[in-house]
Amino acid sequence: MRTALVAGNWKMNGSTDVVNELMDGLIAGLNSSGGVEVLVCPPSVYLSQVEVAAKNSLISVGAQNVSENGDGAFTGEISLTMLNDLKCEYVILGHSERRSLYAESDSVVAKKFIATVAAGIKPILCVGETLEEREQGKTLAVVERQLKAVIDAAGIENFSTAVIAYEPVWAIGTGKTATPAQAQDVHAAIRNMIAEYDANTASAMRILYGGSVNAANAAELFANEDVDGGLVGGASLKANDFIAICHAAGA
Ligand code: PEP
């Protein structure tokens, strides 16, 4: 039995006031667990503020990215030691914006994954194809390449705390959501890919869908057997929408 997870990726949005207001709204609206784990991933400069606000609430806190290196001369980067210091539970790795805008390769994502697991933080590993790749029938090949690059480097035994997020690039921030059938097909394929390494890890693995999830479409996406919740961008910035998505995952 997998507990659904809904993770909000706030991306590069927010301010001290916006964060306070959003956290107040989320805490007020999420006062019973409802069978879903709720996570917010603010910009790193607001992690401390969110940690304080989330204390004694049902909301967990994660980061959007982390360095694969230990503390030292890496200007502008954030280390796993720092995330542990702030009691971050999760970190998003390999988001398509990191891959496309900051040239994060499969091998860099794998290094980050290995360092994250070693630091005792749970990785949310993002995979997904571009529109061009989907139209060329390459969806599963791309997802398999991204996934295997990490499994082969890290070892399947290091996936027990990991979460996978299937995020078709063409659906992220575009308002175009994968159909429930499209999402289920890829999620089932991902679970099968993991099962080739280890069946128990595959059946326990939470596989989230991400890409224009909103309050109106969440329930039908999450109703699929292999969709274990969502990674939510835009809609996670509106307390009521995010709460509705969390309730849909818990239903
Ligand atoms: C994301 O950033 O991971 C995401 C899925 O964004 P959105 O929900 O806005 O498409």
PDB file of C-alpha atoms and ligand atoms in Angstrom, residues 9 11 92 95 97 126 167 171-175 209-213 231-236, ligand 1:
ATOM      1  CA  ASN A   9       7.234  23.002  -6.432  1.00  0.00           C
ATOM      2  CA  LYS A  11       9.924  27.289  -8.382  1.00  0.00           C
ATOM      3  CA  ILE A  92      13.691  17.488  -6.229  1.00  0.00           C
ATOM      4  CA  HIS A  95      13.593  18.731 -12.927  1.00  0.00           C
ATOM      5  CA  GLU A  97      13.989  23.134 -16.025  1.00  0.00           C
ATOM      6  CA  CYS A 126      12.087  13.776 -12.300  1.00  0.00           C
ATOM      7  CA  GLU A 167       6.752  15.023 -15.831  1.00  0.00           C
ATOM      8  CA  ALA A 171       2.843  19.528 -19.914  1.00  0.00           C
ATOM      9  CA  ILE A 172       4.916  21.569 -17.460  1.00  0.00           C
ATOM     10  CA  GLY A 173       3.556  25.079 -17.026  1.00  0.00           C
ATOM     11  CA  THR A 174       1.692  24.875 -20.336  1.00  0.00           C
ATOM     12  CA  GLY A 175      -1.839  24.090 -19.190  1.00  0.00           C
ATOM     13  CA  TYR A 209       2.590  12.751 -12.132  1.00  0.00           C
ATOM     14  CA  GLY A 210       3.599  16.340 -12.838  1.00  0.00           C
ATOM     15  CA  GLY A 211       2.517  18.704 -15.592  1.00  0.00           C
ATOM     16  CA  SER A 212      -0.307  21.231 -15.240  1.00  0.00           C
ATOM     17  CA  VAL A 213      -2.046  19.351 -12.426  1.00  0.00           C
ATOM     18  CA  LEU A 231       4.359  17.135  -8.364  1.00  0.00           C
ATOM     19  CA  VAL A 232       2.562  20.435  -8.730  1.00  0.00           C
ATOM     20  CA  GLY A 233       4.021  23.734  -9.934  1.00  0.00           C
ATOM     21  CA  GLY A 234       1.683  26.649 -10.670  1.00  0.00           C
ATOM     22  CA  ALA A 235      -1.298  25.355  -8.687  1.00  0.00           C
ATOM     23  CA  SER A 236       0.843  24.893  -5.571  1.00  0.00           C
TER      24      SER A 236
HETATM   25  C1  PEP B   1       6.626  21.412 -12.121  1.00  0.00           C
HETATM   26  O1  PEP B   1       7.222  22.462 -12.026  1.00  0.00           O
HETATM   27  O2  PEP B   1       7.170  20.383 -11.707  1.00  0.00           O
HETATM   28  C2  PEP B   1       5.288  21.405 -12.683  1.00  0.00           C
HETATM   29  C3  PEP B   1       4.704  20.250 -12.872  1.00  0.00           C
HETATM   30  O3  PEP B   1       4.726  22.609 -12.997  1.00  0.00           O
HETATM   31  P1  PEP B   1       3.187  22.897 -13.404  1.00  0.00           P
HETATM   32  O4  PEP B   1       2.330  22.159 -12.421  1.00  0.00           O
HETATM   33  O5  PEP B   1       3.040  24.356 -13.327  1.00  0.00           O
HETATM   34  O6  PEP B   1       3.009  22.348 -14.787  1.00  0.00           O
END
